[in-house]
Short mmCIF file of C-alpha atoms in Angstrom, two decimals:
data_model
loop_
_atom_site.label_atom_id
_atom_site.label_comp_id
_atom_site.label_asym_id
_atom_site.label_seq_id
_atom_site.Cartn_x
_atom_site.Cartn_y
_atom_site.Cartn_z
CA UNK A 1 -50.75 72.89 -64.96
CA UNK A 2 -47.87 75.16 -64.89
CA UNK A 3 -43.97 74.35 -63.43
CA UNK A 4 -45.12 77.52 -61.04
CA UNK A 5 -47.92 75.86 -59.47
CA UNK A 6 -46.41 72.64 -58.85
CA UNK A 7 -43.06 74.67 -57.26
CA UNK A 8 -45.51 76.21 -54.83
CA UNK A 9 -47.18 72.90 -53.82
CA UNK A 10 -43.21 71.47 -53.71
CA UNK A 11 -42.76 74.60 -51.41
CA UNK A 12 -45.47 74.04 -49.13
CA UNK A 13 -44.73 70.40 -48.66
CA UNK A 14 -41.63 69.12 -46.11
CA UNK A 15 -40.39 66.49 -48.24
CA UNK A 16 -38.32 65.60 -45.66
CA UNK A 17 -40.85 64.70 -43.05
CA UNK A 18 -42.06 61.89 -45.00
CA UNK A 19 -38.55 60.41 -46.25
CA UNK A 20 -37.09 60.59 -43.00
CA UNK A 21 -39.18 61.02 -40.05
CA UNK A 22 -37.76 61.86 -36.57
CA UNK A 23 -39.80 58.80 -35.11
CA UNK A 24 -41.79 57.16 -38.25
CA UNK A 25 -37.97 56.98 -40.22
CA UNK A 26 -37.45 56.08 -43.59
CA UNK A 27 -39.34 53.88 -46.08
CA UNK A 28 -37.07 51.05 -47.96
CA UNK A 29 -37.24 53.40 -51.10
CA UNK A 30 -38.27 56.55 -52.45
CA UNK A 31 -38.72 58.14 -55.86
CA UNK A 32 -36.53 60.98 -57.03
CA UNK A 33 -37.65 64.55 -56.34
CA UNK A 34 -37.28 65.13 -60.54
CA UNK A 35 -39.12 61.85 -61.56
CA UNK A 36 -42.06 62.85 -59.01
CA UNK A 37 -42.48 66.76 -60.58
CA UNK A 38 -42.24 65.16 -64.30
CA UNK A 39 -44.48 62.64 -63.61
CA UNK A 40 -47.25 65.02 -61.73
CA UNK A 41 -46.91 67.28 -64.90
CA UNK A 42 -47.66 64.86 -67.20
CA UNK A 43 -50.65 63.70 -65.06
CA UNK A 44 -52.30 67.11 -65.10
CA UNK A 45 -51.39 68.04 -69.13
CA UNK A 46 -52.27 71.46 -69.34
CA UNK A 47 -55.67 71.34 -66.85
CA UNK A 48 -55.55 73.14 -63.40
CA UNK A 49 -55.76 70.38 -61.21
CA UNK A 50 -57.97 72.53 -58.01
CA UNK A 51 -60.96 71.40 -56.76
CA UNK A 52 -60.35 67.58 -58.83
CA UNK A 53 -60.87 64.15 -57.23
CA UNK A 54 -57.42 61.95 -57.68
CA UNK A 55 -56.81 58.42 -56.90
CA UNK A 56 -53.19 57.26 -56.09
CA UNK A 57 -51.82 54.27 -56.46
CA UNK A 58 -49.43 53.47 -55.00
CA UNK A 59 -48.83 55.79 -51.16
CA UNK A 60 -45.28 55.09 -51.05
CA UNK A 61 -43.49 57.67 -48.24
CA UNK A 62 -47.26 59.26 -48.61
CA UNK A 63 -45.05 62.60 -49.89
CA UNK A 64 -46.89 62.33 -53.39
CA UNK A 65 -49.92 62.52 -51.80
CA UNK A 66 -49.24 65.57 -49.77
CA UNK A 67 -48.47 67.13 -53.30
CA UNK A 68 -51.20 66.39 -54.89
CA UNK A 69 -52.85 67.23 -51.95
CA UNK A 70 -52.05 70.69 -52.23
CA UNK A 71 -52.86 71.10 -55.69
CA UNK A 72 -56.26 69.69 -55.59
CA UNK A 73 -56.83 72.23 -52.63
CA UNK A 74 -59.80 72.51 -49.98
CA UNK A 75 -62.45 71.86 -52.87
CA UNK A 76 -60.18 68.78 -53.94
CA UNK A 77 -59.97 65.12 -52.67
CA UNK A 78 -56.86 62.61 -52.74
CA UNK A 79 -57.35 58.72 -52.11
CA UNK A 80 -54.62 56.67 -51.81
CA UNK A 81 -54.14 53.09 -51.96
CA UNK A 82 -51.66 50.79 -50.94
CA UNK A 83 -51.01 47.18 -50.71
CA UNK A 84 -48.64 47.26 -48.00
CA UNK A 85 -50.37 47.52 -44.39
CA UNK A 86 -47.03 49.27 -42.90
CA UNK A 87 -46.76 52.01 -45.45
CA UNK A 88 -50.30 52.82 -45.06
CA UNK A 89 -50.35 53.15 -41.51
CA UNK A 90 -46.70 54.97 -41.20
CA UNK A 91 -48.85 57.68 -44.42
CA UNK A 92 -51.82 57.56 -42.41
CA UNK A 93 -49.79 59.07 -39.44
CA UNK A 94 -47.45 61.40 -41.31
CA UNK A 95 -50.44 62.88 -42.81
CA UNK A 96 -51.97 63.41 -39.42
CA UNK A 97 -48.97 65.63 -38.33
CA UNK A 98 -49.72 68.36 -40.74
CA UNK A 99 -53.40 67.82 -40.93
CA UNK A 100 -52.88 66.66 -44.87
CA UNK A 101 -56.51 65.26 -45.85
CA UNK A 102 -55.23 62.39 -47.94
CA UNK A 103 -57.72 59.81 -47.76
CA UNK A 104 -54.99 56.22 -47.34
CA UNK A 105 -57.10 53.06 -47.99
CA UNK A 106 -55.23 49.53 -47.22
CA UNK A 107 -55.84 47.26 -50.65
CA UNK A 108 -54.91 46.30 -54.42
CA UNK A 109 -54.26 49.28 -56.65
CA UNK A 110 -55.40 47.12 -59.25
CA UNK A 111 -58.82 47.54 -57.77
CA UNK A 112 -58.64 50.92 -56.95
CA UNK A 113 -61.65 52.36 -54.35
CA UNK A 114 -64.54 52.01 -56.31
CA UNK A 115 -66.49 53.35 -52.48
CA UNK A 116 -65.06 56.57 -53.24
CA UNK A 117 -65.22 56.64 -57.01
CA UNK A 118 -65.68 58.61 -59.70
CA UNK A 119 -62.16 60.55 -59.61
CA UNK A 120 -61.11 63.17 -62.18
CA UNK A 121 -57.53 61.55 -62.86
CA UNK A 122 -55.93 57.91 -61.41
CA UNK A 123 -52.34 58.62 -60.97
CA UNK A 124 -49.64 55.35 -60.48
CA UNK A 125 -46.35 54.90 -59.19
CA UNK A 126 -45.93 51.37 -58.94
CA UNK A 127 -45.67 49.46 -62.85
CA UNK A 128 -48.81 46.89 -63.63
CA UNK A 129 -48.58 44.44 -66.33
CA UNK A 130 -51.68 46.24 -68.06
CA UNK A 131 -53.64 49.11 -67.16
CA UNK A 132 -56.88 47.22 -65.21
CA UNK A 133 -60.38 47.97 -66.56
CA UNK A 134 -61.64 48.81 -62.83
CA UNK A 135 -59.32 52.39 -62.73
CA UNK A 136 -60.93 52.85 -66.40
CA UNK A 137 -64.73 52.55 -64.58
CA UNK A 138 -64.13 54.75 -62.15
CA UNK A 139 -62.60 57.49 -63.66
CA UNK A 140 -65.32 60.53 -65.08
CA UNK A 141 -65.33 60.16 -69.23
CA UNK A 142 -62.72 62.77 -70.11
CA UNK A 143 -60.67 61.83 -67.32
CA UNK A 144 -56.97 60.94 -67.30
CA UNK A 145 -55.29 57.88 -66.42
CA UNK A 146 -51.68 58.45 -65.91
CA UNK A 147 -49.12 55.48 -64.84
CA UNK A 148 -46.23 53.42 -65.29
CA UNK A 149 -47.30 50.34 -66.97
CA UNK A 150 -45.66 46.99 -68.87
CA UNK A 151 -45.08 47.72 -73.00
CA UNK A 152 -43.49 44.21 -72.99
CA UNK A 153 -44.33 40.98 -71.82
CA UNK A 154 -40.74 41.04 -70.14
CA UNK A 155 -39.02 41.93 -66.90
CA UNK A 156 -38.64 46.18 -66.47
CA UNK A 157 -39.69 47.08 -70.03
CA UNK A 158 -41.45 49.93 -68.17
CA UNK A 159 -43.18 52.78 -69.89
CA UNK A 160 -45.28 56.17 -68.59
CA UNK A 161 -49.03 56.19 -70.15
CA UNK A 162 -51.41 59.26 -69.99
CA UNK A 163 -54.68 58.56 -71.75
CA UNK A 164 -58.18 60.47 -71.89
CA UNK A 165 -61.00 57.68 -70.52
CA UNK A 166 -63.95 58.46 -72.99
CA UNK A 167 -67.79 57.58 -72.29
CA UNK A 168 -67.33 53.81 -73.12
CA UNK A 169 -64.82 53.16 -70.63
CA UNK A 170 -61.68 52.99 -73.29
CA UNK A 171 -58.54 54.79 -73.11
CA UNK A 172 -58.10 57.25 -76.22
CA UNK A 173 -55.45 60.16 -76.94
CA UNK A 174 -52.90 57.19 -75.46
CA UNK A 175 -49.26 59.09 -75.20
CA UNK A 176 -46.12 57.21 -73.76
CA UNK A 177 -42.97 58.24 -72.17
CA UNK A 178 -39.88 57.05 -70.06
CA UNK A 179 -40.20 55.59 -66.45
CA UNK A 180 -38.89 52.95 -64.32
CA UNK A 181 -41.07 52.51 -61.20
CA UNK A 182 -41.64 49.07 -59.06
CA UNK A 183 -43.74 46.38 -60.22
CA UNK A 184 -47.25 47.01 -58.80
CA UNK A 185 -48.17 43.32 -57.23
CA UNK A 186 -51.04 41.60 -55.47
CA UNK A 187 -48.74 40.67 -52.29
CA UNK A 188 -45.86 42.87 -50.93
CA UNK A 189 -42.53 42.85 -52.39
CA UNK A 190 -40.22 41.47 -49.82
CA UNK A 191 -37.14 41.13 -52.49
CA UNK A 192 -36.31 44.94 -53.45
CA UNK A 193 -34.62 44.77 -56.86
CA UNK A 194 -36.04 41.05 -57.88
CA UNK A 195 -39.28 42.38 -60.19
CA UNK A 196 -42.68 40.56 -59.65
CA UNK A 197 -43.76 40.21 -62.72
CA UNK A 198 -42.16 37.79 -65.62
CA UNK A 199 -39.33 36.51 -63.70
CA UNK A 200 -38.96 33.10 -65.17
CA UNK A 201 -35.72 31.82 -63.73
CA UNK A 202 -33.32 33.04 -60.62
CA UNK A 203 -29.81 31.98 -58.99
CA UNK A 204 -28.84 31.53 -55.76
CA UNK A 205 -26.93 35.28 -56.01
CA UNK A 206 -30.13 36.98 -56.60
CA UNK A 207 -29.31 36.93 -60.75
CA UNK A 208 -32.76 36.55 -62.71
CA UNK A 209 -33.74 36.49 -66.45
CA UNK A 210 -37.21 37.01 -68.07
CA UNK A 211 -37.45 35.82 -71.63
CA UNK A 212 -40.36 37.18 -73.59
CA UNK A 213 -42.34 34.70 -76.70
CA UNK A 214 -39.81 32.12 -75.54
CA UNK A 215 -42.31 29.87 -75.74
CA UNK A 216 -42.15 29.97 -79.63
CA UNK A 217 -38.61 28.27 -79.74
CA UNK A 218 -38.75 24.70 -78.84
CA UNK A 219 -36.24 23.70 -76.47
CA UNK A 220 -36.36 27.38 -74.75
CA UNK A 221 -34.74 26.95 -71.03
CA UNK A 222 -34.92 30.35 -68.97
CA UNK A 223 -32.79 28.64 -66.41
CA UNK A 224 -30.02 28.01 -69.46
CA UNK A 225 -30.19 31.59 -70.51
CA UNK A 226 -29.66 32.79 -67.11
CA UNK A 227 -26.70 30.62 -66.82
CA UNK A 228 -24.92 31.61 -70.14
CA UNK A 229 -25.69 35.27 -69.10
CA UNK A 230 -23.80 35.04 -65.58
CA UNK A 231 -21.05 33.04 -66.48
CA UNK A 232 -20.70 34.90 -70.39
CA UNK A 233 -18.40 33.10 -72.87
CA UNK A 234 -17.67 36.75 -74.61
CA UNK A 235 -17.40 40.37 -73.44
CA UNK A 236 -17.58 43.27 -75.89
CA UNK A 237 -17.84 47.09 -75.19
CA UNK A 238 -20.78 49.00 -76.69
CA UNK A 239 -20.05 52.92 -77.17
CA UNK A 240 -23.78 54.24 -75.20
CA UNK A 241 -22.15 57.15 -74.15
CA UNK A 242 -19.35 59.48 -72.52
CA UNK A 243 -20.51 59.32 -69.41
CA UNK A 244 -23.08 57.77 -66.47
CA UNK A 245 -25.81 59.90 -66.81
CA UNK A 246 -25.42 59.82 -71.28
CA UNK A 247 -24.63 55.78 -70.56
CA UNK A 248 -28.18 55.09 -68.60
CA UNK A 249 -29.94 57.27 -70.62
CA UNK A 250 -29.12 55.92 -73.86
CA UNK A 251 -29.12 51.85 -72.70
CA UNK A 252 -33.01 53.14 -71.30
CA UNK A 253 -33.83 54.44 -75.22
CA UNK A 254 -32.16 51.00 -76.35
CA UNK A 255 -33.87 48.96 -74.10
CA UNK A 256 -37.25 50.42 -75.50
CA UNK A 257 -35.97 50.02 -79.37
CA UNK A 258 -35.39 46.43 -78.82
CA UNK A 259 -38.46 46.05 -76.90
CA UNK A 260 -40.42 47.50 -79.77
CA UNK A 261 -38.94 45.61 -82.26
CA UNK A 262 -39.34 42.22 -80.67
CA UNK A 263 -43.00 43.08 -80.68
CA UNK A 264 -42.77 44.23 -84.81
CA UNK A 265 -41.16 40.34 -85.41
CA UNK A 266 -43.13 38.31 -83.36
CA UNK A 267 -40.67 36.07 -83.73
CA UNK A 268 -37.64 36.61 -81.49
CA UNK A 269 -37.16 36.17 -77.87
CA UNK A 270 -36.86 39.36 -76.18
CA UNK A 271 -34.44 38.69 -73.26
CA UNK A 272 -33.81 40.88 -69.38
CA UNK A 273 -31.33 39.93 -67.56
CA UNK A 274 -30.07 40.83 -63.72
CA UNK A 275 -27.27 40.45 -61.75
CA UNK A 276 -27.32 40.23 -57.83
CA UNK A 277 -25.26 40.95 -55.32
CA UNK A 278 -23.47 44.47 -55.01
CA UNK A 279 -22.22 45.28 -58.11
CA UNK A 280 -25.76 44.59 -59.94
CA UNK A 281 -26.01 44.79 -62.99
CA UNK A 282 -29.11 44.88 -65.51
CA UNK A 283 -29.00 43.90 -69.43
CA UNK A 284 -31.31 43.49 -72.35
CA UNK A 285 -30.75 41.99 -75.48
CA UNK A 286 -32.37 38.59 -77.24
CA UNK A 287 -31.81 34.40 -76.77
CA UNK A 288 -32.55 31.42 -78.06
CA UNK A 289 -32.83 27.26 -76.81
CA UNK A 290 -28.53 27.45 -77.08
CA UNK A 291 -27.45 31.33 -76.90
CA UNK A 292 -28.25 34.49 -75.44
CA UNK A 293 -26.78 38.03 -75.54
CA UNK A 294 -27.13 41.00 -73.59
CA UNK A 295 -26.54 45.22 -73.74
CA UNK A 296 -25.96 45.82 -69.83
CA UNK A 297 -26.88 48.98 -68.71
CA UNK A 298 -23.01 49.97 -68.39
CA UNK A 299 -22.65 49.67 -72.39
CA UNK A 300 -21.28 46.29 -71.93
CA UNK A 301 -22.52 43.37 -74.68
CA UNK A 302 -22.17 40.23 -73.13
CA UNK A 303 -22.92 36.21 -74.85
CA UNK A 304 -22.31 33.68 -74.15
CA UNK A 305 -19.88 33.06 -77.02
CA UNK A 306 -18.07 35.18 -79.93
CA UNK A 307 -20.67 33.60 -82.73
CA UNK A 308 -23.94 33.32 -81.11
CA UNK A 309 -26.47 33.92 -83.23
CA UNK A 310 -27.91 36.45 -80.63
CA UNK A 311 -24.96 38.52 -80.61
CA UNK A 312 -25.70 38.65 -84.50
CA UNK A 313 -29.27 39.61 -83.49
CA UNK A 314 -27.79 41.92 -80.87
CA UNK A 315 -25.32 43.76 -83.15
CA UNK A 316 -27.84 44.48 -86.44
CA UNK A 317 -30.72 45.72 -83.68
CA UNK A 318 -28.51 48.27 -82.33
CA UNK A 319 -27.43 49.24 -85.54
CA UNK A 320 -30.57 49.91 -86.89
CA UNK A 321 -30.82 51.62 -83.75
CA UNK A 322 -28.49 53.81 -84.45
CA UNK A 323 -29.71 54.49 -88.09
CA UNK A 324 -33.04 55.65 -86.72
CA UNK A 325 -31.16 58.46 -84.34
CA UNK A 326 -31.18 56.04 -81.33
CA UNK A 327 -35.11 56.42 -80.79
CA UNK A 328 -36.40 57.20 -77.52
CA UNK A 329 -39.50 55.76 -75.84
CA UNK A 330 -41.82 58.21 -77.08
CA UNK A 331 -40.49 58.28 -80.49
CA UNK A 332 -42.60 54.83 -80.94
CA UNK A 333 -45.75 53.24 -81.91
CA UNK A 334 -47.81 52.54 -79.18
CA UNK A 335 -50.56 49.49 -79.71
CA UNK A 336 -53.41 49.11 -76.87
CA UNK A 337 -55.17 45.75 -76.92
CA UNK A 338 -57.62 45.19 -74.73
CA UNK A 339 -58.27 41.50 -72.66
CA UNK A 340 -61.01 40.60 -69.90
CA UNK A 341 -58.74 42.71 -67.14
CA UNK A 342 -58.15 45.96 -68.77
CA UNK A 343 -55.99 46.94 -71.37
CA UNK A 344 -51.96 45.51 -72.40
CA UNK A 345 -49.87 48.69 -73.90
CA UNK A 346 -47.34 47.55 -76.11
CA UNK A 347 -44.45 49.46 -78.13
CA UNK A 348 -43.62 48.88 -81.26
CA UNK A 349 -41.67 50.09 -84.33
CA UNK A 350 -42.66 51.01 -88.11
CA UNK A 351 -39.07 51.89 -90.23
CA UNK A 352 -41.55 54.24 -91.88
CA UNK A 353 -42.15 56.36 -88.89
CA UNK A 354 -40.70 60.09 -89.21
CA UNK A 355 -38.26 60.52 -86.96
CA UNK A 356 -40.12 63.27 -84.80
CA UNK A 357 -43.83 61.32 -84.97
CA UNK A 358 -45.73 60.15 -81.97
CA UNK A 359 -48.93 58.32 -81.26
CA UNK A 360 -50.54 55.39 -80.51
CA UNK A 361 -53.72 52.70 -82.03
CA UNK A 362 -56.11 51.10 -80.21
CA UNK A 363 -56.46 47.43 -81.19
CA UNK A 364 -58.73 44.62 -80.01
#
């Protein structure tokens, strides 16, 4: 699909009348206006997307819908699903206004609507831990499958999948990129900014921590680690970049690295961390039964003392990090694996990867 065609569909569709409604108002969040236009683009790939059958996941503000809506055109069909009964209702009336014929079903996106299968292309916006076998079913071999998804067992290491669904129901051609979308769960999210999925300890101030292969370390506490993170021993600087947008952009690409390279060991705790209240505040780094250290997404290294071994850890990840040409998402190795629901995606790093290679292996 071309940038043209999607402007025109962006044209054509009010974003504001389904972010803030005269009478239906606002939802509790929406996704950026650049994030949606990326993510629709790398959904369609190069196809025309008129006349094709789409499943959402995910309705959201039901804008993306409209969207898609208008791409597919009159000889096109959108369904979208929701697990939240209010969203699908306040979508289901929003679309009514303009006459948008957006199909909104009330369920779990990890089932997707097998009564109105097979679709041309499921599209996500809410992050499972794995990509479930039922979207693979109902999608037409050749299909796409394009969605944020889990490529660590640990809170918000969040990647963007597309993959081809061949005759055999497996995903092939898998490519990954940069996201950060909601956790997709079973039940509604009633704690905005807590994730769903691998949150193994919490505070009373809303601070979390999700500790990935802890359990290979005897004497592994997730409520210790959270403890030494919020109340840190040491405080260091680490140079991300000159500004905000550089600062967030490079601590995503880290987070990733150190993601991917926690998978390579097999042998190291991969650790998220969270702060609550106002001034949140997100890390990622690595801990162990007695110390833990974090990069925060401010470019701040914090342990919780001046020799922890995970500070050590910390310090030679980043700087191989570094050496590589600080790596982004889709500069890694991408391993599929598949288990009785669906497939796990998982990054991971190979030193002898050229700095400009992509692609991805299916394993089993």
């Amino acid at each position: 699909m071309t940038p043209d065609a999607l402007a025109a569909a962006v044209a054509a569709v009010p974003r504001q009348h389904y972010t803030h409604h005269p009478v239906h108002g606002s939802p509790p969040q929406t996704t950026a206006q650049a994030a949606i236009e990326r993510d629709i683009l790398r959904a369609a790939g190069e196809a025309d997307l008129t006349g094709k059958h789409i499943l959402e996941i995910g309705t959201g503000t039901g804008y993306t819908g409209a969207l898609l809506a208008e791409l597919v055109g009159p000889t096109g069909k959108v369904v979208s699903v929701d697990i939240d009964p209010a969203l699908v209702t306040r979508a289901r009336a929003l679309h009514a206004e303009r006459l948008c014929p957006v199909e909104v079903v009330f369920g779990d996106g990890h089932d997707g609507v097998p009564d109105l299968a097979p679709y041309d292309v499921v599209m996500g916006w809410c992050s499972p831990t794995h990509i479930p076998g039922a979207w693979l079913k109902q999608v037409r071999p050749g299909g796409v499958i394009s969605s944020p998804v889990y490529i660590a067992p640990v809170a918000r290491a969040i990647g963007h999948l597309r993959a081809v669904v061949t005759q055999d129901e497996t995903p092939a051609g898998v490519q990954i990129g940069t996201a950060m979308y909601v956790d997709m769960g079973q039940v509604v999210n009633e704690h905005l900014g807590v994730p769903i999925f691998y949150n193994d300890a919490m505070d009373d101030g809303g601070a979390y921590v999700s500790v990935a292969w802890r359990g290979q370390i005897e004497g592994h506490e997730a409520a210790a680690t959270l403890s030494m993170l919020t109340s840190p021993g040491h405080r260091e600087k680490y140079p991300l970049g000159n500004d905000e947008a550089q600062t967030a952009i490079a601590w995503r690409d880290a987070r990733a690295y150190l993601a991917a390279r926690a998978h390579a060991e097999k042998a190291v705790s991969l650790t998220t961390w969270g702060s609550g209240g106002p001034g949140y505040v997100s890390g990622v780094g690595f801990s162990s039964a007695d110390n833990a250290a974090v990069l925060t997404v401010d470019g701040e290294v914090l342990a919780n003392r001046q020799d922890s071994p995970a500070l050590v850890k910390l310090r030679d990840h980043l700087g191989d990090w570094e050496a590589a040409g600080r790596p982004d998402l889709e500069r890694l190795a991408v391993v599929i694996e598949q288990d009785g629901g669906g497939w796990h995606v998982r990054a991971t790093w190979r030193a002898s990867r050229p700095a400009d290679a992509g692609g991805s292996e299916a394993g089993s």
